[in-house]
XYZ file of C-alpha atoms in Angstrom:
97
model
C 110.319 149.627 91.362
C 107.193 147.876 90.155
C 106.727 144.123 90.318
C 106.760 143.914 86.507
C 110.053 145.803 86.234
C 111.536 143.625 88.976
C 110.460 140.422 87.210
C 111.916 141.682 83.905
C 115.257 142.475 85.559
C 115.275 139.066 87.228
C 114.524 137.360 83.911
C 117.346 139.253 82.183
C 119.761 138.335 84.970
C 119.185 134.647 84.216
C 120.335 135.121 80.609
C 124.139 135.060 80.244
C 125.640 138.248 78.736
C 126.847 136.393 75.609
C 123.333 135.067 74.982
C 121.899 138.567 75.433
C 124.301 139.877 72.810
C 123.414 137.043 70.432
C 119.726 137.748 71.001
C 120.266 141.416 70.162
C 122.220 140.498 67.012
C 119.467 138.100 65.894
C 116.788 140.737 66.540
C 118.775 143.200 64.421
C 119.132 140.524 61.734
C 115.352 140.072 61.735
C 114.852 143.829 61.411
C 117.252 143.963 58.468
C 115.383 141.076 56.844
C 112.006 142.713 57.415
C 113.078 146.114 56.144
C 114.904 144.869 53.051
C 112.771 141.887 51.982
C 110.350 143.846 49.857
C 112.753 146.199 48.097
C 114.304 145.075 44.819
C 117.714 144.510 46.422
C 118.594 141.148 47.942
C 117.733 140.920 51.627
C 120.046 137.899 51.828
C 122.943 140.093 50.727
C 122.051 142.677 53.372
C 121.923 139.979 56.041
C 125.252 138.526 54.886
C 126.919 141.941 54.995
C 125.502 142.411 58.503
C 126.746 138.928 59.420
C 130.271 139.872 58.367
C 130.174 143.230 60.166
C 128.725 141.817 63.380
C 130.978 138.770 63.494
C 128.004 136.387 63.371
C 129.178 134.797 60.129
C 131.883 132.201 60.752
C 133.798 131.588 57.496
C 134.707 128.113 58.767
C 131.046 127.151 59.220
C 129.017 128.582 56.320
C 126.284 125.987 56.848
C 125.500 127.598 60.197
C 124.941 130.963 58.492
C 122.811 129.336 55.809
C 120.624 127.796 58.515
C 120.249 131.160 60.293
C 119.219 132.876 57.064
C 116.754 130.071 56.260
C 115.088 130.403 59.673
C 114.867 134.198 59.408
C 113.349 133.948 55.928
C 110.914 131.295 57.129
C 109.872 133.734 59.850
C 109.288 136.363 57.178
C 107.125 133.954 55.189
C 105.056 133.074 58.266
C 104.617 136.762 59.118
C 103.409 137.557 55.594
C 101.021 134.594 55.607
C 99.650 135.610 59.004
C 99.220 139.222 57.872
C 97.410 138.258 54.680
C 95.523 135.227 56.083
C 92.080 136.797 55.616
C 92.858 137.861 52.066
C 94.277 134.440 51.215
C 91.186 132.713 52.632
C 88.885 135.109 50.752
C 90.701 134.491 47.479
C 90.577 130.723 48.062
C 86.868 130.739 48.865
C 86.106 132.957 45.840
C 88.002 130.541 43.591
C 85.866 127.636 44.838
C 82.587 129.441 44.135
């Protein structure tokens, strides 16, 4: 086994199994957000359906789900801004000229 593979296994062993599952669920939530954000169907609805199916959405604490969705959508906004940063800067500089 290589040193990199050994260090990865060691790092994963430090993470409790419940946290690993939550991490996987959040990664899947991010993928759902990313894949459905730019189609004309609500990505929030897709994430909420996934939240119900995965058990992430606690009906007794809807504010927790709202916060999760807000963070995921903020991540989407930051990713789009980072992707289009050059174009945004070019448009801004052309507007000033």
